[in-house]
Structures are given as structure tokens and as C-alpha cells.
PDB file of C-alpha atoms in Angstrom:
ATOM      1  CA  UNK X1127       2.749  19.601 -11.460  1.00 75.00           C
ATOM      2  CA  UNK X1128       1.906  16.444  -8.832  1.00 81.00           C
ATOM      3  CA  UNK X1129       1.050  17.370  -5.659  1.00 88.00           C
ATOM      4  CA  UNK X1130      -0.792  16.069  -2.410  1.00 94.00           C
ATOM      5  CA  UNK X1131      -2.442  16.867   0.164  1.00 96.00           C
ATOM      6  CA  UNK X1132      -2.902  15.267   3.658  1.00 97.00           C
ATOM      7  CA  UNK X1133      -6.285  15.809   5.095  1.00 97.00           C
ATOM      8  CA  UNK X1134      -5.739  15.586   8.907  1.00 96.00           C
ATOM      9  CA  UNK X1135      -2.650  17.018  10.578  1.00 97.00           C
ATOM     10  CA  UNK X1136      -3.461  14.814  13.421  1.00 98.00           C
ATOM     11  CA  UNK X1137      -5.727  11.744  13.932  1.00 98.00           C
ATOM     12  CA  UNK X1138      -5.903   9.943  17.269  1.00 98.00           C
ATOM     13  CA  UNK X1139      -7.734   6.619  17.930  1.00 98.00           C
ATOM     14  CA  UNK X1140      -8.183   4.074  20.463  1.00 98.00           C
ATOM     15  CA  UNK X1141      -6.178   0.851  20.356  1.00 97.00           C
ATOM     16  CA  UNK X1142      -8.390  -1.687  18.524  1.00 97.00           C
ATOM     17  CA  UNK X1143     -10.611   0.795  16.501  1.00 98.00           C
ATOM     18  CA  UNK X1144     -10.222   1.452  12.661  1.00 98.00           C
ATOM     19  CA  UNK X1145      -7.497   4.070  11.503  1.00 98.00           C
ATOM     20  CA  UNK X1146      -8.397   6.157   8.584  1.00 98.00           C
ATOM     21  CA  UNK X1147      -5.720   8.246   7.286  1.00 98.00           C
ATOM     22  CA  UNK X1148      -6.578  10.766   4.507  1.00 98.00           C
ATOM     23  CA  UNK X1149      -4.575  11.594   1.071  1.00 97.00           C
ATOM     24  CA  UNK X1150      -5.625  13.490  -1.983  1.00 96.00           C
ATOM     25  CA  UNK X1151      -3.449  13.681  -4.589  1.00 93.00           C
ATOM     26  CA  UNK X1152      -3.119  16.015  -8.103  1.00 90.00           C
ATOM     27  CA  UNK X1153      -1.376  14.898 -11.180  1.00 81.00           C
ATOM     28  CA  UNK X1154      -1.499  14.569 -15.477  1.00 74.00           C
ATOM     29  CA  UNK X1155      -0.931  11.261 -15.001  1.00 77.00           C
ATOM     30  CA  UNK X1156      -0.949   7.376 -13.388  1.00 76.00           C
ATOM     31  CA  UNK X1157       0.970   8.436 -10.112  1.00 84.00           C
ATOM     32  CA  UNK X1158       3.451   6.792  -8.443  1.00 88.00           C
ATOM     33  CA  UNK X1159       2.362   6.725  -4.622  1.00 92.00           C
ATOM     34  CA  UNK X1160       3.710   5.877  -1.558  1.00 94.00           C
ATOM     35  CA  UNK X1161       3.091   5.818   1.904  1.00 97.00           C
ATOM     36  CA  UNK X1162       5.898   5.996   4.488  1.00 97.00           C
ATOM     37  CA  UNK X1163       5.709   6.104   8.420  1.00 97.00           C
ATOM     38  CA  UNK X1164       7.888   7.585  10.705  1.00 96.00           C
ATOM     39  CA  UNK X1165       8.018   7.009  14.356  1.00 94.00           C
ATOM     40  CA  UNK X1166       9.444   9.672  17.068  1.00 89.00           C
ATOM     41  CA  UNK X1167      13.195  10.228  16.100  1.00 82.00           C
ATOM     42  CA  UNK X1168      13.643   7.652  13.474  1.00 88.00           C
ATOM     43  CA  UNK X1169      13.682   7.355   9.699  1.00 90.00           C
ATOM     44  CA  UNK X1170      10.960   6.837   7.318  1.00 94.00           C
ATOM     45  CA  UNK X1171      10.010   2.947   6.734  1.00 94.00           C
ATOM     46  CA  UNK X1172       7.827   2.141   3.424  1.00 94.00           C
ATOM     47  CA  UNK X1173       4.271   0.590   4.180  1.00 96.00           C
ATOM     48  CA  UNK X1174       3.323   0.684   1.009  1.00 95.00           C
ATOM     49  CA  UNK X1175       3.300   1.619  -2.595  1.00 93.00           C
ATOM     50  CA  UNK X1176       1.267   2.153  -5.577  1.00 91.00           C
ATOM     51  CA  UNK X1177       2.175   2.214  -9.252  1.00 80.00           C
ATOM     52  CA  UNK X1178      -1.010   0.596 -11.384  1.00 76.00           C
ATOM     53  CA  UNK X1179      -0.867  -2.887 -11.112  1.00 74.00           C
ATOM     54  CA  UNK X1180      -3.626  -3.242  -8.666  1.00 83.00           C
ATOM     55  CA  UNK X1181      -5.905  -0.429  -6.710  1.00 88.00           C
ATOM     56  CA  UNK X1182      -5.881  -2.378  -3.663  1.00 94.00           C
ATOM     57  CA  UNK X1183      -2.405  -2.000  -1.980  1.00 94.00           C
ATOM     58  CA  UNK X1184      -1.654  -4.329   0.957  1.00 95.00           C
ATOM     59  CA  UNK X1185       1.284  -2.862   3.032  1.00 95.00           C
ATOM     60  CA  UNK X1186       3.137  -4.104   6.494  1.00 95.00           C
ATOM     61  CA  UNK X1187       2.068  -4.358   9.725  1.00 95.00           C
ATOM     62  CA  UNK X1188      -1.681  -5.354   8.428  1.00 96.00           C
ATOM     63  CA  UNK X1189      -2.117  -1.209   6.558  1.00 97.00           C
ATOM     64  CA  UNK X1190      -3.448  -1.197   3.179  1.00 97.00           C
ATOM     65  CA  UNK X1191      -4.320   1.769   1.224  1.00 97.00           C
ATOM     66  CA  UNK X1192      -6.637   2.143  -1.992  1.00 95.00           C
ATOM     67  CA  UNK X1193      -6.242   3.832  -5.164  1.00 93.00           C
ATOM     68  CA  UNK X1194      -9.774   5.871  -6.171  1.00 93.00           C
ATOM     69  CA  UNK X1195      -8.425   7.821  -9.523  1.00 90.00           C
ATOM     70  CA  UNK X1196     -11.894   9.167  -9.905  1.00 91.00           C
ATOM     71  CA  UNK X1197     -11.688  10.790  -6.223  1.00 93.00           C
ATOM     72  CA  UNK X1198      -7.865  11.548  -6.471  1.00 93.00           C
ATOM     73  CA  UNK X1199      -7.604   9.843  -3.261  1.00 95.00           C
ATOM     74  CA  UNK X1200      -5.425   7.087  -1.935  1.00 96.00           C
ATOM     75  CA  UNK X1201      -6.234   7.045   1.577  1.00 98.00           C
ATOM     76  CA  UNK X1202      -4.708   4.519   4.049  1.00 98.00           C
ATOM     77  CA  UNK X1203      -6.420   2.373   6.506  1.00 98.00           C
ATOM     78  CA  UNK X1204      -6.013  -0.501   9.317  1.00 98.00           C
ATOM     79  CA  UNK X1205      -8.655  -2.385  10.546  1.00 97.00           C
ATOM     80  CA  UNK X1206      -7.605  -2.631  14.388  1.00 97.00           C
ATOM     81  CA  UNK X1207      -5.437  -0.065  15.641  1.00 97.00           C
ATOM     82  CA  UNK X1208      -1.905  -1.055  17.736  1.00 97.00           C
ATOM     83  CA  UNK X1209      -0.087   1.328  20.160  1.00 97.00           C
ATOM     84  CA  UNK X1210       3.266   0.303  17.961  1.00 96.00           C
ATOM     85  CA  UNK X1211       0.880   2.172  15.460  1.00 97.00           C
ATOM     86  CA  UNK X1212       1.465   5.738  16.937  1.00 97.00           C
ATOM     87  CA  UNK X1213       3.939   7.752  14.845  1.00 97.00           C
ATOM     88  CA  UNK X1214       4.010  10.525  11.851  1.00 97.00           C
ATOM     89  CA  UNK X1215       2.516   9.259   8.363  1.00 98.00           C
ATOM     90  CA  UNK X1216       3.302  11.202   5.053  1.00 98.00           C
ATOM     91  CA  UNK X1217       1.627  10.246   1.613  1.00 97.00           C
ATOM     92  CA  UNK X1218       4.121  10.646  -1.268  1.00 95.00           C
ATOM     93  CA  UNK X1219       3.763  11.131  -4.756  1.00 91.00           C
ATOM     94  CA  UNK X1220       6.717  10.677  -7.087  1.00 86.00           C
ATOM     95  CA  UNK X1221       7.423  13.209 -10.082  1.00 78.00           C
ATOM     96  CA  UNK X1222       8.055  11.959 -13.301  1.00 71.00           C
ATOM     97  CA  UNK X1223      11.867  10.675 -14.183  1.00 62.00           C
ATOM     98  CA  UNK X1224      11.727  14.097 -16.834  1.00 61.00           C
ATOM     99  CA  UNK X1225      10.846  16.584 -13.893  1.00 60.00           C
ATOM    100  CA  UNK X1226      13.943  14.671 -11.313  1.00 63.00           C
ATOM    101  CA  UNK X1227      11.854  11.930 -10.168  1.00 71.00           C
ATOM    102  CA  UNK X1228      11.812  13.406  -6.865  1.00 84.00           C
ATOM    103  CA  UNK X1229       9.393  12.772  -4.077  1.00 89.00           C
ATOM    104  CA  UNK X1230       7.018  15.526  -3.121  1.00 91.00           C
ATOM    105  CA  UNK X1231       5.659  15.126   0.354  1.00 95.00           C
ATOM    106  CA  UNK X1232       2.428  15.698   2.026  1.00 96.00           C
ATOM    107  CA  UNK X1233       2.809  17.422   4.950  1.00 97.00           C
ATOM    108  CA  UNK X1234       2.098  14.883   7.722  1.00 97.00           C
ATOM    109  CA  UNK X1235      -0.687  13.201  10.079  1.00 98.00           C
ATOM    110  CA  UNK X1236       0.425  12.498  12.945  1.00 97.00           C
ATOM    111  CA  UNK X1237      -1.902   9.264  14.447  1.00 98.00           C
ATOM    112  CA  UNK X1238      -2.028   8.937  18.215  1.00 97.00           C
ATOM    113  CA  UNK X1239      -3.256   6.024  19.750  1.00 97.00           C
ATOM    114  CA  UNK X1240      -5.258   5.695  23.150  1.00 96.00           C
ATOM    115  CA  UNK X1241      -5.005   2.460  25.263  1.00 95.00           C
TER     116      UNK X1241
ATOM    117  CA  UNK C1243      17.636  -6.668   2.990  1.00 59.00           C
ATOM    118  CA  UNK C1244      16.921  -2.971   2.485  1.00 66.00           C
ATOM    119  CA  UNK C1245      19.424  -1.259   5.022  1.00 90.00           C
ATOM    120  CA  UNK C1246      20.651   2.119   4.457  1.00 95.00           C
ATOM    121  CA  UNK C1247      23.120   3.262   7.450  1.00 96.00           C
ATOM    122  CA  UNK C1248      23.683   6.686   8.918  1.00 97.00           C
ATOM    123  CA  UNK C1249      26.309   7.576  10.943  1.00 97.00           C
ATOM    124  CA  UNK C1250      27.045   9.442  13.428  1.00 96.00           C
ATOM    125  CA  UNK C1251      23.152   9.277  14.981  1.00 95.00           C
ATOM    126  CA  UNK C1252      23.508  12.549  16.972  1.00 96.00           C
ATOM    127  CA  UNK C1253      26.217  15.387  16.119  1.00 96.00           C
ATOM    128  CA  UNK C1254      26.550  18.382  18.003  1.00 96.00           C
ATOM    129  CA  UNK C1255      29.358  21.035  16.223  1.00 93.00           C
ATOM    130  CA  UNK C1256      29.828  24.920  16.792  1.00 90.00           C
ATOM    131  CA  UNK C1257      29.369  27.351  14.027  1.00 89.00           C
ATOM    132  CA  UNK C1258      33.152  27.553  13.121  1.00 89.00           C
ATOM    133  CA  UNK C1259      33.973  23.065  12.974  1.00 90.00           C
ATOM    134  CA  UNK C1260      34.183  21.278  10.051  1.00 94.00           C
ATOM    135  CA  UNK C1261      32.168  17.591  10.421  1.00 95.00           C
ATOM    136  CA  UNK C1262      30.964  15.050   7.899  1.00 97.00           C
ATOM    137  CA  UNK C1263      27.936  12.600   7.925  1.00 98.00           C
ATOM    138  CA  UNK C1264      28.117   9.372   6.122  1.00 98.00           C
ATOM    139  CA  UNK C1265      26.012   6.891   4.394  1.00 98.00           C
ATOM    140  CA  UNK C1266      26.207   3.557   3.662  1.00 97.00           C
ATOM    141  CA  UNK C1267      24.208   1.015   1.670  1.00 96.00           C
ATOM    142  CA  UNK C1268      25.140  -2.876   0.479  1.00 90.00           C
ATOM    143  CA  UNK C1269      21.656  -3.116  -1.862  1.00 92.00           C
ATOM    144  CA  UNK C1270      23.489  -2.292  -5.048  1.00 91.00           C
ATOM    145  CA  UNK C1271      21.278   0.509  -5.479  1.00 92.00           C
ATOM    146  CA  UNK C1272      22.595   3.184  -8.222  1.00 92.00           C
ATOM    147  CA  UNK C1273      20.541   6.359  -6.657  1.00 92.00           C
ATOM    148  CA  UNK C1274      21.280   8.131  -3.386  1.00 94.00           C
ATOM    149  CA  UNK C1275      19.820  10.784  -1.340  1.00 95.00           C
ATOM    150  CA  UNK C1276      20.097  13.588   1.236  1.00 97.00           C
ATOM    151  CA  UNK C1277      17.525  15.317   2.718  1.00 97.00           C
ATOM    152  CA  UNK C1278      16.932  17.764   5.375  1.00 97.00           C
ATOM    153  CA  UNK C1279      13.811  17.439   7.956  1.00 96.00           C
ATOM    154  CA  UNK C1280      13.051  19.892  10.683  1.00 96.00           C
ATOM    155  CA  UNK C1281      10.572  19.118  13.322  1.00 92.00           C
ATOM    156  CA  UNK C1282       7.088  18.422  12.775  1.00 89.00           C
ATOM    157  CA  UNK C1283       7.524  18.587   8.557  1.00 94.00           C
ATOM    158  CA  UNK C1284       8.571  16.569   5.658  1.00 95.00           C
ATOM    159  CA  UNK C1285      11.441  15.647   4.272  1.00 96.00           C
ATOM    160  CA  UNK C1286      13.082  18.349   1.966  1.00 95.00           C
ATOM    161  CA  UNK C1287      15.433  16.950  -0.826  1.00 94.00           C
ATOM    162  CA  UNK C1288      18.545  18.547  -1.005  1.00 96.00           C
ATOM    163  CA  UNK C1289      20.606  16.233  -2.982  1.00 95.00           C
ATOM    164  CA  UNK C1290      20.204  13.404  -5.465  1.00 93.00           C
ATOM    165  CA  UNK C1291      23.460  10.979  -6.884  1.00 93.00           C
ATOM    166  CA  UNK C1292      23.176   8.538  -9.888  1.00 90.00           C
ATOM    167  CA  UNK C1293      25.601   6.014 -10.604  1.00 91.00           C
ATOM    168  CA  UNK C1294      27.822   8.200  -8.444  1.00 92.00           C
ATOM    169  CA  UNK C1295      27.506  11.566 -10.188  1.00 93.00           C
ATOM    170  CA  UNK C1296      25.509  14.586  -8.843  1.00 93.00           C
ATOM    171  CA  UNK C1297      22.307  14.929 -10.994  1.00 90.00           C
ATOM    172  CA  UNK C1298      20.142  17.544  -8.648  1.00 89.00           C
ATOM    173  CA  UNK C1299      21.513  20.251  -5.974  1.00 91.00           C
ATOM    174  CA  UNK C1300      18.306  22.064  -4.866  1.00 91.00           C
ATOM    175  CA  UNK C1301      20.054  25.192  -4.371  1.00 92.00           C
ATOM    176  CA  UNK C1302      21.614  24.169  -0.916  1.00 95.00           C
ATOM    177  CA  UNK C1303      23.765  26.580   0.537  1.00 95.00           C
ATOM    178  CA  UNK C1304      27.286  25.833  -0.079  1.00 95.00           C
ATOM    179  CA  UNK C1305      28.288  25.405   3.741  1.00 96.00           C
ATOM    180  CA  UNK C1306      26.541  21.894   2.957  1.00 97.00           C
ATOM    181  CA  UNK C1307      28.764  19.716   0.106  1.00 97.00           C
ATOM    182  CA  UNK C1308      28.201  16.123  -1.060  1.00 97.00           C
ATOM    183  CA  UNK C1309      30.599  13.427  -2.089  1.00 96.00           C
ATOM    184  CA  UNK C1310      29.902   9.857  -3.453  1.00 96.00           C
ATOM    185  CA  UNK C1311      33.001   8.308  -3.203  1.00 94.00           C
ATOM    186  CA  UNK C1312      31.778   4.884  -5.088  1.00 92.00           C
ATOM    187  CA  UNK C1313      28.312   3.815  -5.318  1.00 89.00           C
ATOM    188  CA  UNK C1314      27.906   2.307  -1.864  1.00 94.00           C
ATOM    189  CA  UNK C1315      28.788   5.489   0.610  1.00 97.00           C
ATOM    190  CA  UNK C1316      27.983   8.888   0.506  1.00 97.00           C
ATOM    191  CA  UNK C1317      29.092  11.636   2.131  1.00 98.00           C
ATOM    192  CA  UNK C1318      27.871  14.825   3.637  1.00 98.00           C
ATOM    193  CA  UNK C1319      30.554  17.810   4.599  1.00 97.00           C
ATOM    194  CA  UNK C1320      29.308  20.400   6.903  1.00 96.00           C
ATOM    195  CA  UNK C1321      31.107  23.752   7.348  1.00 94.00           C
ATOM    196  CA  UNK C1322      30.474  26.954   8.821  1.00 93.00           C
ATOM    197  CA  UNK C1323      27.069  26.057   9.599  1.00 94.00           C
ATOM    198  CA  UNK C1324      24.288  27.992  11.283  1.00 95.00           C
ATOM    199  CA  UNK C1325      21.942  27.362  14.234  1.00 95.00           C
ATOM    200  CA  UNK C1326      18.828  27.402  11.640  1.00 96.00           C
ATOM    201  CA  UNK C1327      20.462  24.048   9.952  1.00 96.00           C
ATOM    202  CA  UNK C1328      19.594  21.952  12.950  1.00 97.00           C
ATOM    203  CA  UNK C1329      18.067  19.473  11.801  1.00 97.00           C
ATOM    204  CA  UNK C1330      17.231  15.271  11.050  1.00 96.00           C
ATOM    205  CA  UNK C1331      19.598  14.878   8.350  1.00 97.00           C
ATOM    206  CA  UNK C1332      18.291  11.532   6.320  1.00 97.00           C
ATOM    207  CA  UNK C1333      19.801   9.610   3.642  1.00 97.00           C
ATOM    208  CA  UNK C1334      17.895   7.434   1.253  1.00 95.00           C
ATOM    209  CA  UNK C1335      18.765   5.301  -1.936  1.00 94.00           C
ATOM    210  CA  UNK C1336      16.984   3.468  -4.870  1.00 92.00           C
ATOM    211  CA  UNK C1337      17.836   0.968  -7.232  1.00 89.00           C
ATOM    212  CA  UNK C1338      16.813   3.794 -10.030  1.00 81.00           C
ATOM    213  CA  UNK C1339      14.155   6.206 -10.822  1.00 75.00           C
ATOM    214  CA  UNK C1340      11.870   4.577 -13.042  1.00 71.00           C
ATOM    215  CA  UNK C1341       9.157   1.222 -12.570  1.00 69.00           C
ATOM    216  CA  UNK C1342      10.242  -1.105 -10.037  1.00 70.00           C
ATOM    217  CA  UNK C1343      13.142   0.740  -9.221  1.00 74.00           C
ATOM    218  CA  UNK C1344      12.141   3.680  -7.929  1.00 82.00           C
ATOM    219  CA  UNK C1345      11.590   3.017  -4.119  1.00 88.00           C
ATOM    220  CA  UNK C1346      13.272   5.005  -1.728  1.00 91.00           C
ATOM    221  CA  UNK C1347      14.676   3.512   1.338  1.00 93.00           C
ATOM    222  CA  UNK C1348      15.663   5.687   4.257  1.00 95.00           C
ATOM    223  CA  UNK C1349      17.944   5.384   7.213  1.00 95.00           C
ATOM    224  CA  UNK C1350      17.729   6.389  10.644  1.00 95.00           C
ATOM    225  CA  UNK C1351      18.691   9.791   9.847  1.00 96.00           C
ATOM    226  CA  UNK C1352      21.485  11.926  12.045  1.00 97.00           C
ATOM    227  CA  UNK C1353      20.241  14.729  14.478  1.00 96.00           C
ATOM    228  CA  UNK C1354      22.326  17.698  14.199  1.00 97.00           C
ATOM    229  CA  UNK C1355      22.247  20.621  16.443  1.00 96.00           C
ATOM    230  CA  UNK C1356      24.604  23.885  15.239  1.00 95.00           C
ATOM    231  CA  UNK C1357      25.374  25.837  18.435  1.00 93.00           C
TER     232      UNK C1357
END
């Protein structure tokens, strides 16, 4: 069975430093993974996604994260942090289309940002 | 464009009203979503359409029951509900499950509070 799991429940920063946020995930096979953001009582926005065509992911608002299958990591980072950037992240993996495709969450980081 | 609409944004209903939540999307996409998110945790998946049919039901309590009435809207129907099902209540679709497809895109979710 996939799984993940989200190394920091909470991760705070100061505005213009590096943001590391950490994801480890489990499964058979080449995972479909996804990270999504979610700021204080909103939805959750895609900032990026992997599925195999390159390790390197480059998401929005300048986030990328990087796929290290011998690690069974994909953890995301920004070079600069922004105050916009303060909000609850969750690393996804998806299950495969014979298991319901469904997402399976991590359980959270939530980055704060100091001016 | 990759809108998915949720209306209304904040409910408030007593244990014994009947109330319904809608969802709307204009991407053409054939897969729809509900899920459930209490404070501070992920999303939980409670329902999944395709192509307007019900394919999963994670065991929600029957107080809580779906309609698709054509592949752009969906529909949640709330009855006899308890305090312990306030919640974010988010809706999310996908042009499928598989490859390209399967990206989820959320709306802004409705806040419920049972009293």
C-alpha cells in the first residue's frame, strides 16, 4: 500500500530565507505525487506534480520539489521565502487506478513565515 | 481555467434541517469529489463520481447522500446531522484517473457548523 509521511508538522522561517519542506513517501511502484497548499480557510491549490517525466518538478509561485527514488523522498523547496508563503502544505501520493485512484494524504506542515 | 465552485461558503443548520451543498465545474472533467476536512488534518475522501455514476462511498454515514445530476454539478444532501460533522466540506474534480488526467482540482470548500 502507498503511503507518506510528512516530516515536520510545523516549519517556520523568516521572509527571504530558504523553505525546506519534508516528504517521504512508500510505494511498489513509480508514484504519482503531488504537492498542494492550503492557506487559512481556503481550498487546496496544486503547486506541483510528479509522475516520471522529469525528477526536477518546477511548481508556482517560484516552489519546486525533487524526486530522490533511492531516498523515497520528494521534498519541496523555495529559494526565498514570501509572507503570501505562510499556509498548510500536504504531500500527496495517488493510489493506483486498480486500488480507486484515490489520494492518500500526508498529514500536514504547516510553514510560518517571520517578517 | 481550472475553477471548481462551492456554494454556499459558510452553512450553519440544526441537527433536525435538511440542507444541500453544491458543486460546480465548466472544465469538462468526467471525475468528481467530496471530501470532509476537520481542523488542523487532511482531507478525508468520502465520495468519488465517474462519468456521473457513484464508483466509491467510503462508508459515509447515510445522513450524508450524493447526487450528480449531469457531469458538471454535484450535489451534497445533509440530513439529521450531528455536531461531530462540522467540518470544511471540499469538492474536487479531474479530467480522469489515469496519466495526465488524474489531477485533482479543489474549490474553496463550504464551512459547516451542526448545532
Amino acid at each position: 500500500a502507498q503511503s507518506v509521511t510528512q516530516l515536520d508538522s510545523h516549519v517556520s522561517v523568516s521572509e527571504g530565507t530558504p523553505v525546506l519542506l519534508r516528504c517521504n513517501y512508500s510505494s511498489s511502484y513509480s508514484p504519482s505525487l503531488f504537492w498542494y497548499v492550503q492557506h487559512p480557510n481556503k481550498g487546496l491549490q496544486l503547486l506541483l506534480k510528479y509522475t516520471s517525466a522529469a525528477t526536477l518538478v518546477k511548481g508556482i509561485n517560484g516552489f519546486e520539489a525533487e524526486f530522490k527514488k533511492s531516498e523515497t523522498s520528494f521534498h519541496l523547496t523555495k529559494p526565498s521565502a514570501h509572507m503570501s508563503d505562510a499556509a498548510e502544505y500536504f504531500c500527496v501520493v495517488r493510489t493506483f487506478y486498480n486500488q480507486g485512484g484515490k489520494l492518500i494524504f500526508g498529514q500536514g506542515t504547516e510553514l510560518s513565515v517571520k517578517p | 481555467d481550472t475553477e471548481v465552485t462551492q456554494t454556499p461558503k459558510h452553512l450553519v443548520m440544526g441537527m433536525t434541517n435538511k440542507k444541500s451543498l453544491k458543486c460546480e465545474q465548466h472544465m469538462g472533467h468526467r471525475a468528481m469529489y467530496w471530501y470532509k476536512q476537520k481542523a488542523k488534518k487532511p482531507p478525508e475522501l468520502m465520495f468519488v463520481y465517474s462519468y456521473e455514476k457513484l464508483s466509491i462511498n467510503e462508508s459515509v454515514p447515510s445522513r450524508f447522500s450524493p447526487e450528480c445530476p449531469n457531469s458538471s454539478l454535484l450535489n451534497l444532501h445533509l440530513h439529521a446531522l450531528q455536531p461531530e460533522d462540522s467540518a470544511l466540506y471540499l469538492c474536487a474534480s479531474s479530467q480522469g484517473f489515469g496519466g495526465t488526467q488524474e489531477t485533482q482540482y479543489f474549490g474553496p470548500g463550504t464551512r459547516l457548523l451542526v448545532l
